[in-house]
């Protein structure tokens, strides 16, 4: 395996490093760099504009839709340099990562012109309306309907676990547009405006007081007839493209967050003496070995993409990737709790005061103010579920990759 990058990639790396040095606050790269709350608030406000100005948001998208048309290799170098500098990439996960690439792949020219620029400049926020109360893993059994009425679709039904629906301007909704065919064949992928009378969003409050998930009720909600992505009744294929983006992970940078967690765990175990405990040592080394597996597999996938080679092992990696990292991370966060011990329960204790990689800090209940590490622990429990559970991923590996007999289905026609 040759781990060197081509010279043009290194040239691009220098350009990105220069841009980051010019645009990040003074002192950012110093070990003891800290921002006051007001500086941090200002940084958070200014940074997306700087990123947009630099053209670094969705920079691999074609130039005609506002991207920079970066090659795969350049996109990887960009992600690596941002990760190395610990510089945030704006994260409108649903717009940038899910629906944007789906529209690029399946949308009409009009849809690309209308939606992609607003995703890029951050003026249109999105949520994902796939799951329903009785349709999660068996997504194709969904019951929300869309019926044509003149120039519009009229939507009725309920979605659940809709993350960030309370902030979204638009939702990408899977709805049944033909009830009389095999369940996968009668679904369409609609782009539905959220600010209308026919849509009600109800937050689902979690133990830490945050409510990033919602129930979304559609009662004669409407969207224009042309807001179907990929054609009427072709939504199952389009939804699978979105799920492919959701299950993917930035090939050569995804492991860095776990490597930082490993570093924090070793530092703490050294401090409290647990580094001498043979079982803790063993679990730490298991974590480290899996981080390295993810890193090397990322490079392997990148090599196959850049060399345009069909490597069957890389196809298997694509399918097993999410299951592998999410199960690894669930175990790793249990290890973190064991290393911190009772201290892990304190919201403001010791090192937990500092941030934890990947922790999402939303306003919780003041009386239950969880530390960033605890938040990462809670969230790790969900990682084997969202975007398709680990069990479902195993079924996919068994049936589609290994060619094992398919699971018996109750009713192949309508489910
Ligand atoms: C943090 C988070 C964010 C989410 N955000 C969104 C969102 O924004 N939009 C959205 O649409 N959805 C969202 N979801 C929902 C998510 O997609 C579903 O939770 C997931 O698809 C599983 O569906 P379910 O919860 O209905 O579980 P079920 O499908 O009821 O599964 C329950 C259990 O049974 C197992 N199981 C089910 N079928 C099989 C089978 N055939 N073989 C073996 N085991 C099986 C599952 O693995 C699971 O352990 C989110 C979920 C989480 C946790």
JSON list of N, CA and C and ligand atoms in Angstrom, two decimals, residues 94 127-133 135-138 160-163 212-213 246 379 382 385-392 395 407, ligand 1:
[
{"chain": "A", "resi": 94, "resn": "UNK", "atom": "N", "xyz": [-28.33, 17.80, 7.37]},
{"chain": "A", "resi": 94, "resn": "UNK", "atom": "CA", "xyz": [-29.42, 17.37, 6.49]},
{"chain": "A", "resi": 94, "resn": "UNK", "atom": "C", "xyz": [-29.34, 18.04, 5.11]},
{"chain": "A", "resi": 127, "resn": "UNK", "atom": "N", "xyz": [-34.96, 19.06, 7.24]},
{"chain": "A", "resi": 127, "resn": "UNK", "atom": "CA", "xyz": [-35.09, 17.89, 8.11]},
{"chain": "A", "resi": 127, "resn": "UNK", "atom": "C", "xyz": [-35.52, 16.70, 7.24]},
{"chain": "A", "resi": 128, "resn": "UNK", "atom": "N", "xyz": [-35.39, 15.51, 7.84]},
{"chain": "A", "resi": 128, "resn": "UNK", "atom": "CA", "xyz": [-35.59, 14.27, 7.09]},
{"chain": "A", "resi": 128, "resn": "UNK", "atom": "C", "xyz": [-36.87, 13.57, 7.56]},
{"chain": "A", "resi": 129, "resn": "UNK", "atom": "N", "xyz": [-37.87, 13.49, 6.70]},
{"chain": "A", "resi": 129, "resn": "UNK", "atom": "CA", "xyz": [-39.14, 12.87, 7.07]},
{"chain": "A", "resi": 129, "resn": "UNK", "atom": "C", "xyz": [-39.27, 11.47, 6.49]},
{"chain": "A", "resi": 130, "resn": "UNK", "atom": "N", "xyz": [-38.53, 10.54, 7.04]},
{"chain": "A", "resi": 130, "resn": "UNK", "atom": "CA", "xyz": [-38.61, 9.15, 6.59]},
{"chain": "A", "resi": 130, "resn": "UNK", "atom": "C", "xyz": [-39.40, 8.30, 7.59]},
{"chain": "A", "resi": 131, "resn": "UNK", "atom": "N", "xyz": [-38.90, 8.19, 8.86]},
{"chain": "A", "resi": 131, "resn": "UNK", "atom": "CA", "xyz": [-39.47, 7.24, 9.83]},
{"chain": "A", "resi": 131, "resn": "UNK", "atom": "C", "xyz": [-40.88, 7.62, 10.24]},
{"chain": "A", "resi": 132, "resn": "UNK", "atom": "N", "xyz": [-41.69, 6.59, 10.51]},
{"chain": "A", "resi": 132, "resn": "UNK", "atom": "CA", "xyz": [-43.05, 6.77, 11.01]},
{"chain": "A", "resi": 132, "resn": "UNK", "atom": "C", "xyz": [-43.22, 5.88, 12.23]},
{"chain": "A", "resi": 133, "resn": "UNK", "atom": "N", "xyz": [-44.31, 6.09, 13.01]},
{"chain": "A", "resi": 133, "resn": "UNK", "atom": "CA", "xyz": [-44.48, 5.30, 14.23]},
{"chain": "A", "resi": 133, "resn": "UNK", "atom": "C", "xyz": [-44.40, 3.78, 13.98]},
{"chain": "A", "resi": 135, "resn": "UNK", "atom": "N", "xyz": [-43.12, 2.42, 11.01]},
{"chain": "A", "resi": 135, "resn": "UNK", "atom": "CA", "xyz": [-42.22, 2.15, 9.89]},
{"chain": "A", "resi": 135, "resn": "UNK", "atom": "C", "xyz": [-40.86, 2.77, 10.15]},
{"chain": "A", "resi": 136, "resn": "UNK", "atom": "N", "xyz": [-39.97, 1.98, 10.73]},
{"chain": "A", "resi": 136, "resn": "UNK", "atom": "CA", "xyz": [-38.59, 2.43, 10.97]},
{"chain": "A", "resi": 136, "resn": "UNK", "atom": "C", "xyz": [-37.68, 1.58, 10.12]},
{"chain": "A", "resi": 137, "resn": "UNK", "atom": "N", "xyz": [-37.32, 0.40, 10.65]},
{"chain": "A", "resi": 137, "resn": "UNK", "atom": "CA", "xyz": [-36.48, -0.52, 9.87]},
{"chain": "A", "resi": 137, "resn": "UNK", "atom": "C", "xyz": [-37.19, -0.94, 8.59]},
{"chain": "A", "resi": 138, "resn": "UNK", "atom": "N", "xyz": [-38.49, -1.21, 8.73]},
{"chain": "A", "resi": 138, "resn": "UNK", "atom": "CA", "xyz": [-39.26, -1.59, 7.54]},
{"chain": "A", "resi": 138, "resn": "UNK", "atom": "C", "xyz": [-39.84, -0.32, 6.92]},
{"chain": "A", "resi": 160, "resn": "UNK", "atom": "N", "xyz": [-41.96, 10.55, 12.59]},
{"chain": "A", "resi": 160, "resn": "UNK", "atom": "CA", "xyz": [-41.46, 10.61, 13.97]},
{"chain": "A", "resi": 160, "resn": "UNK", "atom": "C", "xyz": [-39.94, 10.55, 13.98]},
{"chain": "A", "resi": 161, "resn": "UNK", "atom": "N", "xyz": [-39.35, 10.98, 15.07]},
{"chain": "A", "resi": 161, "resn": "UNK", "atom": "CA", "xyz": [-37.88, 11.07, 15.23]},
{"chain": "A", "resi": 161, "resn": "UNK", "atom": "C", "xyz": [-37.30, 12.07, 14.23]},
{"chain": "A", "resi": 162, "resn": "UNK", "atom": "N", "xyz": [-38.08, 13.07, 13.84]},
{"chain": "A", "resi": 162, "resn": "UNK", "atom": "CA", "xyz": [-37.62, 14.00, 12.81]},
{"chain": "A", "resi": 162, "resn": "UNK", "atom": "C", "xyz": [-36.71, 15.03, 13.47]},
{"chain": "A", "resi": 163, "resn": "UNK", "atom": "N", "xyz": [-35.41, 14.80, 13.35]},
{"chain": "A", "resi": 163, "resn": "UNK", "atom": "CA", "xyz": [-34.42, 15.65, 13.99]},
{"chain": "A", "resi": 163, "resn": "UNK", "atom": "C", "xyz": [-34.46, 17.06, 13.39]},
{"chain": "A", "resi": 212, "resn": "UNK", "atom": "N", "xyz": [-34.23, 17.43, 20.40]},
{"chain": "A", "resi": 212, "resn": "UNK", "atom": "CA", "xyz": [-33.87, 17.66, 19.00]},
{"chain": "A", "resi": 212, "resn": "UNK", "atom": "C", "xyz": [-34.71, 16.82, 18.04]},
{"chain": "A", "resi": 213, "resn": "UNK", "atom": "N", "xyz": [-35.40, 15.79, 18.60]},
{"chain": "A", "resi": 213, "resn": "UNK", "atom": "CA", "xyz": [-36.32, 15.00, 17.75]},
{"chain": "A", "resi": 213, "resn": "UNK", "atom": "C", "xyz": [-37.73, 15.55, 17.84]},
{"chain": "A", "resi": 246, "resn": "UNK", "atom": "N", "xyz": [-25.98, 8.93, 4.29]},
{"chain": "A", "resi": 246, "resn": "UNK", "atom": "CA", "xyz": [-26.10, 8.98, 5.75]},
{"chain": "A", "resi": 246, "resn": "UNK", "atom": "C", "xyz": [-25.20, 7.93, 6.41]},
{"chain": "A", "resi": 379, "resn": "UNK", "atom": "N", "xyz": [-25.36, 9.95, 23.22]},
{"chain": "A", "resi": 379, "resn": "UNK", "atom": "CA", "xyz": [-25.55, 9.93, 21.77]},
{"chain": "A", "resi": 379, "resn": "UNK", "atom": "C", "xyz": [-25.01, 8.64, 21.15]},
{"chain": "A", "resi": 382, "resn": "UNK", "atom": "N", "xyz": [-27.39, 6.00, 20.41]},
{"chain": "A", "resi": 382, "resn": "UNK", "atom": "CA", "xyz": [-28.28, 6.15, 19.24]},
{"chain": "A", "resi": 382, "resn": "UNK", "atom": "C", "xyz": [-27.57, 5.82, 17.93]},
{"chain": "A", "resi": 385, "resn": "UNK", "atom": "N", "xyz": [-28.50, 2.99, 15.83]},
{"chain": "A", "resi": 385, "resn": "UNK", "atom": "CA", "xyz": [-29.93, 2.98, 15.44]},
{"chain": "A", "resi": 385, "resn": "UNK", "atom": "C", "xyz": [-30.19, 3.89, 14.23]},
{"chain": "A", "resi": 386, "resn": "UNK", "atom": "N", "xyz": [-29.76, 5.19, 14.34]},
{"chain": "A", "resi": 386, "resn": "UNK", "atom": "CA", "xyz": [-30.15, 6.11, 13.25]},
{"chain": "A", "resi": 386, "resn": "UNK", "atom": "C", "xyz": [-29.51, 5.72, 11.91]},
{"chain": "A", "resi": 387, "resn": "UNK", "atom": "N", "xyz": [-30.21, 6.06, 10.85]},
{"chain": "A", "resi": 387, "resn": "UNK", "atom": "CA", "xyz": [-29.68, 5.76, 9.51]},
{"chain": "A", "resi": 387, "resn": "UNK", "atom": "C", "xyz": [-29.72, 4.27, 9.19]},
{"chain": "A", "resi": 388, "resn": "UNK", "atom": "N", "xyz": [-30.48, 3.48, 9.97]},
{"chain": "A", "resi": 388, "resn": "UNK", "atom": "CA", "xyz": [-30.55, 2.02, 9.75]},
{"chain": "A", "resi": 388, "resn": "UNK", "atom": "C", "xyz": [-29.80, 1.32, 10.87]},
{"chain": "A", "resi": 389, "resn": "UNK", "atom": "N", "xyz": [-30.48, 0.44, 11.59]},
{"chain": "A", "resi": 389, "resn": "UNK", "atom": "CA", "xyz": [-29.87, -0.18, 12.77]},
{"chain": "A", "resi": 389, "resn": "UNK", "atom": "C", "xyz": [-28.75, -1.16, 12.38]},
{"chain": "A", "resi": 390, "resn": "UNK", "atom": "N", "xyz": [-27.92, -1.49, 13.38]},
{"chain": "A", "resi": 390, "resn": "UNK", "atom": "CA", "xyz": [-26.82, -2.42, 13.12]},
{"chain": "A", "resi": 390, "resn": "UNK", "atom": "C", "xyz": [-27.36, -3.79, 12.69]},
{"chain": "A", "resi": 391, "resn": "UNK", "atom": "N", "xyz": [-28.53, -4.18, 13.23]},
{"chain": "A", "resi": 391, "resn": "UNK", "atom": "CA", "xyz": [-29.12, -5.48, 12.84]},
{"chain": "A", "resi": 391, "resn": "UNK", "atom": "C", "xyz": [-29.51, -5.45, 11.36]},
{"chain": "A", "resi": 392, "resn": "UNK", "atom": "N", "xyz": [-30.09, -4.32, 10.96]},
{"chain": "A", "resi": 392, "resn": "UNK", "atom": "CA", "xyz": [-30.52, -4.20, 9.55]},
{"chain": "A", "resi": 392, "resn": "UNK", "atom": "C", "xyz": [-29.29, -4.20, 8.64]},
{"chain": "A", "resi": 395, "resn": "UNK", "atom": "N", "xyz": [-28.32, -7.67, 8.14]},
{"chain": "A", "resi": 395, "resn": "UNK", "atom": "CA", "xyz": [-29.19, -8.32, 7.15]},
{"chain": "A", "resi": 395, "resn": "UNK", "atom": "C", "xyz": [-28.74, -7.97, 5.73]},
{"chain": "A", "resi": 407, "resn": "UNK", "atom": "N", "xyz": [-34.58, -13.08, 4.36]},
{"chain": "A", "resi": 407, "resn": "UNK", "atom": "CA", "xyz": [-35.49, -13.25, 5.49]},
{"chain": "A", "resi": 407, "resn": "UNK", "atom": "C", "xyz": [-36.89, -13.53, 4.96]},
{"chain": "B", "resi": 1, "resn": "LIG", "atom": "C1", "xyz": [-30.58, 9.97, 17.04]},
{"chain": "B", "resi": 1, "resn": "LIG", "atom": "C2", "xyz": [-31.61, 9.57, 16.02]},
{"chain": "B", "resi": 1, "resn": "LIG", "atom": "C3", "xyz": [-31.98, 10.50, 15.06]},
{"chain": "B", "resi": 1, "resn": "LIG", "atom": "C4", "xyz": [-32.94, 10.15, 14.11]},
{"chain": "B", "resi": 1, "resn": "LIG", "atom": "N1", "xyz": [-33.30, 11.10, 13.20]},
{"chain": "B", "resi": 1, "resn": "LIG", "atom": "C5", "xyz": [-34.23, 10.77, 12.25]},
{"chain": "B", "resi": 1, "resn": "LIG", "atom": "C6", "xyz": [-34.65, 11.76, 11.30]},
{"chain": "B", "resi": 1, "resn": "LIG", "atom": "O1", "xyz": [-34.21, 12.93, 11.32]},
{"chain": "B", "resi": 1, "resn": "LIG", "atom": "N2", "xyz": [-35.57, 11.41, 10.38]},
{"chain": "B", "resi": 1, "resn": "LIG", "atom": "C7", "xyz": [-36.09, 10.15, 10.32]},
{"chain": "B", "resi": 1, "resn": "LIG", "atom": "O2", "xyz": [-36.89, 9.89, 9.42]},
{"chain": "B", "resi": 1, "resn": "LIG", "atom": "N3", "xyz": [-35.74, 9.19, 11.22]},
{"chain": "B", "resi": 1, "resn": "LIG", "atom": "C8", "xyz": [-34.83, 9.49, 12.19]},
{"chain": "B", "resi": 1, "resn": "LIG", "atom": "N4", "xyz": [-34.48, 8.54, 13.14]},
{"chain": "B", "resi": 1, "resn": "LIG", "atom": "C9", "xyz": [-35.19, 7.25, 13.16]},
{"chain": "B", "resi": 1, "resn": "LIG", "atom": "C10", "xyz": [-34.35, 6.07, 12.72]},
{"chain": "B", "resi": 1, "resn": "LIG", "atom": "O3", "xyz": [-34.16, 6.06, 11.34]},
{"chain": "B", "resi": 1, "resn": "LIG", "atom": "C11", "xyz": [-35.09, 4.80, 13.22]},
{"chain": "B", "resi": 1, "resn": "LIG", "atom": "O4", "xyz": [-35.07, 4.83, 14.62]},
{"chain": "B", "resi": 1, "resn": "LIG", "atom": "C12", "xyz": [-34.44, 3.54, 12.72]},
{"chain": "B", "resi": 1, "resn": "LIG", "atom": "O5", "xyz": [-34.60, 3.39, 11.34]},
{"chain": "B", "resi": 1, "resn": "LIG", "atom": "C13", "xyz": [-35.04, 2.29, 13.43]},
{"chain": "B", "resi": 1, "resn": "LIG", "atom": "O6", "xyz": [-36.43, 2.29, 13.35]},
{"chain": "B", "resi": 1, "resn": "LIG", "atom": "P1", "xyz": [-37.34, 2.13, 14.66]},
{"chain": "B", "resi": 1, "resn": "LIG", "atom": "O7", "xyz": [-36.86, 3.09, 15.69]},
{"chain": "B", "resi": 1, "resn": "LIG", "atom": "O8", "xyz": [-38.77, 2.21, 14.24]},
{"chain": "B", "resi": 1, "resn": "LIG", "atom": "O9", "xyz": [-37.02, 0.68, 15.22]},
{"chain": "B", "resi": 1, "resn": "LIG", "atom": "P2", "xyz": [-37.66, -0.71, 14.74]},
{"chain": "B", "resi": 1, "resn": "LIG", "atom": "O10", "xyz": [-37.60, -0.78, 13.25]},
{"chain": "B", "resi": 1, "resn": "LIG", "atom": "O11", "xyz": [-38.98, -0.89, 15.39]},
{"chain": "B", "resi": 1, "resn": "LIG", "atom": "O12", "xyz": [-36.61, -1.74, 15.33]},
{"chain": "B", "resi": 1, "resn": "LIG", "atom": "C14", "xyz": [-36.62, -2.14, 16.72]},
{"chain": "B", "resi": 1, "resn": "LIG", "atom": "C15", "xyz": [-35.52, -3.17, 16.91]},
{"chain": "B", "resi": 1, "resn": "LIG", "atom": "O13", "xyz": [-35.81, -4.35, 16.11]},
{"chain": "B", "resi": 1, "resn": "LIG", "atom": "C16", "xyz": [-34.71, -4.64, 15.25]},
{"chain": "B", "resi": 1, "resn": "LIG", "atom": "N5", "xyz": [-35.21, -5.12, 13.95]},
{"chain": "B", "resi": 1, "resn": "LIG", "atom": "C17", "xyz": [-36.24, -4.59, 13.22]},
{"chain": "B", "resi": 1, "resn": "LIG", "atom": "N6", "xyz": [-36.40, -5.29, 12.08]},
{"chain": "B", "resi": 1, "resn": "LIG", "atom": "C18", "xyz": [-35.47, -6.27, 12.08]},
{"chain": "B", "resi": 1, "resn": "LIG", "atom": "C19", "xyz": [-35.12, -7.30, 11.17]},
{"chain": "B", "resi": 1, "resn": "LIG", "atom": "N7", "xyz": [-35.79, -7.46, 10.01]},
{"chain": "B", "resi": 1, "resn": "LIG", "atom": "N8", "xyz": [-34.08, -8.14, 11.48]},
{"chain": "B", "resi": 1, "resn": "LIG", "atom": "C20", "xyz": [-33.41, -7.97, 12.66]},
{"chain": "B", "resi": 1, "resn": "LIG", "atom": "N9", "xyz": [-33.70, -7.01, 13.57]},
{"chain": "B", "resi": 1, "resn": "LIG", "atom": "C21", "xyz": [-34.70, -6.17, 13.27]},
{"chain": "B", "resi": 1, "resn": "LIG", "atom": "C22", "xyz": [-33.98, -3.32, 15.07]},
{"chain": "B", "resi": 1, "resn": "LIG", "atom": "O14", "xyz": [-32.61, -3.52, 14.73]},
{"chain": "B", "resi": 1, "resn": "LIG", "atom": "C23", "xyz": [-34.14, -2.69, 16.45]},
{"chain": "B", "resi": 1, "resn": "LIG", "atom": "O15", "xyz": [-33.17, -3.19, 17.32]},
{"chain": "B", "resi": 1, "resn": "LIG", "atom": "C24", "xyz": [-33.53, 8.85, 14.11]},
{"chain": "B", "resi": 1, "resn": "LIG", "atom": "C25", "xyz": [-33.16, 7.92, 15.10]},
{"chain": "B", "resi": 1, "resn": "LIG", "atom": "C26", "xyz": [-32.22, 8.28, 16.05]},
{"chain": "B", "resi": 1, "resn": "LIG", "atom": "C27", "xyz": [-31.86, 7.27, 17.09]}
]
